[in-house]
Amino acid sequence: MDVETSVREFLRDEGVLAPGTDAVAADESLLDSGLLDSAGIFQLVAFLEDRFQLAILDDDIVPENFESISTIVGFVNAKVGTRGAGDSGSE
């Protein structure tokens, strides 16, 4: 499963998105819209670390990395690329 699909699945499972909808545009601000709050970011971080076998540092947990689905995808892809593994951790 790719990063964007996984993030959307997480957001649906956490009740951020209505079931059966992908109504949030990839570049829509999850923070400004109130869809993702600080507690939600920490839940998302735990999810991403588990799903993609990443180590997300405290310094990585900044709004710029979690602003939108697109920025989350870019952040995860960059983290996956920096660890040098060919496997993105997707199932």
Tab-separated table of C-alpha atoms in Angstrom:
chain	number	residue	atom	x	y	z
A	1	MET	CA	0.000	0.000	0.000
A	2	ASP	CA	1.414	3.407	-0.917
A	3	VAL	CA	1.965	6.228	1.561
A	4	GLU	CA	-0.987	8.387	0.491
A	5	THR	CA	-3.429	5.488	0.665
A	6	SER	CA	-2.071	4.506	4.083
A	7	VAL	CA	-2.402	8.061	5.427
A	8	ARG	CA	-5.969	8.362	4.110
A	9	GLU	CA	-6.795	4.984	5.684
A	10	PHE	CA	-5.375	6.179	9.011
A	11	LEU	CA	-7.390	9.406	8.833
A	12	ARG	CA	-10.582	7.446	8.100
A	13	ASP	CA	-9.896	4.948	10.905
A	14	GLU	CA	-9.335	7.813	13.343
A	15	GLY	CA	-12.601	9.465	12.333
A	16	VAL	CA	-10.972	12.448	10.644
A	17	LEU	CA	-12.452	11.506	7.267
A	18	ALA	CA	-15.918	10.111	6.782
A	19	PRO	CA	-15.991	6.407	5.823
A	20	GLY	CA	-15.876	5.865	2.086
A	21	THR	CA	-14.639	9.354	1.297
A	22	ASP	CA	-11.379	10.830	0.095
A	23	ALA	CA	-12.876	14.325	0.192
A	24	VAL	CA	-9.726	15.968	1.545
A	25	ALA	CA	-7.542	17.227	-1.273
A	26	ALA	CA	-3.931	16.106	-1.079
A	27	ASP	CA	-2.784	19.707	-0.609
A	28	GLU	CA	-5.538	20.819	1.806
A	29	SER	CA	-4.206	21.908	5.193
A	30	LEU	CA	-5.089	19.295	7.794
A	31	LEU	CA	-3.914	21.656	10.516
A	32	ASP	CA	-5.664	24.884	9.451
A	33	SER	CA	-8.899	22.995	8.818
A	34	GLY	CA	-8.745	21.438	12.289
A	35	LEU	CA	-8.829	17.914	10.896
A	36	LEU	CA	-5.528	17.088	12.588
A	37	ASP	CA	-4.619	18.449	16.019
A	38	SER	CA	-1.493	17.954	18.119
A	39	ALA	CA	-2.751	14.681	19.604
A	40	GLY	CA	-3.640	13.490	16.106
A	41	ILE	CA	-0.140	14.284	14.891
A	42	PHE	CA	1.364	12.073	17.594
A	43	GLN	CA	-1.051	9.259	16.702
A	44	LEU	CA	-0.111	9.704	13.051
A	45	VAL	CA	3.598	9.628	13.910
A	46	ALA	CA	3.149	6.336	15.783
A	47	PHE	CA	1.187	4.935	12.840
A	48	LEU	CA	3.824	6.007	10.293
A	49	GLU	CA	6.672	4.617	12.403
A	50	ASP	CA	4.908	1.273	12.642
A	51	ARG	CA	3.615	1.054	9.070
A	52	PHE	CA	6.820	2.161	7.337
A	53	GLN	CA	9.360	1.045	9.952
A	54	LEU	CA	10.617	4.608	10.449
A	55	ALA	CA	12.248	6.411	13.324
A	56	ILE	CA	10.669	9.864	13.438
A	57	LEU	CA	12.687	12.190	15.639
A	58	ASP	CA	11.251	14.927	17.828
A	59	ASP	CA	12.894	17.468	15.502
A	60	ASP	CA	10.857	15.995	12.615
A	61	ILE	CA	7.549	16.698	14.328
A	62	VAL	CA	6.959	20.160	12.911
A	63	PRO	CA	3.900	21.534	11.115
A	64	GLU	CA	5.759	21.683	7.800
A	65	ASN	CA	5.974	17.871	7.730
A	66	PHE	CA	2.322	17.272	8.653
A	67	GLU	CA	0.485	20.195	7.020
A	68	SER	CA	-1.275	18.158	4.333
A	69	ILE	CA	-1.462	14.672	2.916
A	70	SER	CA	1.043	15.736	0.243
A	71	THR	CA	3.571	16.990	2.790
A	72	ILE	CA	3.162	13.828	4.865
A	73	VAL	CA	3.775	11.697	1.759
A	74	GLY	CA	6.883	13.738	0.895
A	75	PHE	CA	8.159	13.507	4.450
A	76	VAL	CA	7.688	9.721	4.637
A	77	ASN	CA	9.244	9.185	1.197
A	78	ALA	CA	12.252	11.287	2.235
A	79	LYS	CA	12.615	9.305	5.485
A	80	VAL	CA	12.339	6.013	3.613
A	81	GLY	CA	14.939	7.220	1.111
A	82	THR	CA	17.380	8.319	3.797
A	83	ARG	CA	17.395	4.967	5.529
A	84	GLY	CA	18.687	3.406	2.310
A	85	ALA	CA	16.289	0.493	2.198
A	86	GLY	CA	14.697	-0.686	-1.002
A	87	ASP	CA	11.545	-1.761	0.850
A	88	SER	CA	9.164	1.062	1.753
A	89	GLY	CA	7.630	-1.085	4.463
A	90	SER	CA	4.356	-1.298	2.590
A	91	GLU	CA	2.387	-4.492	2.558
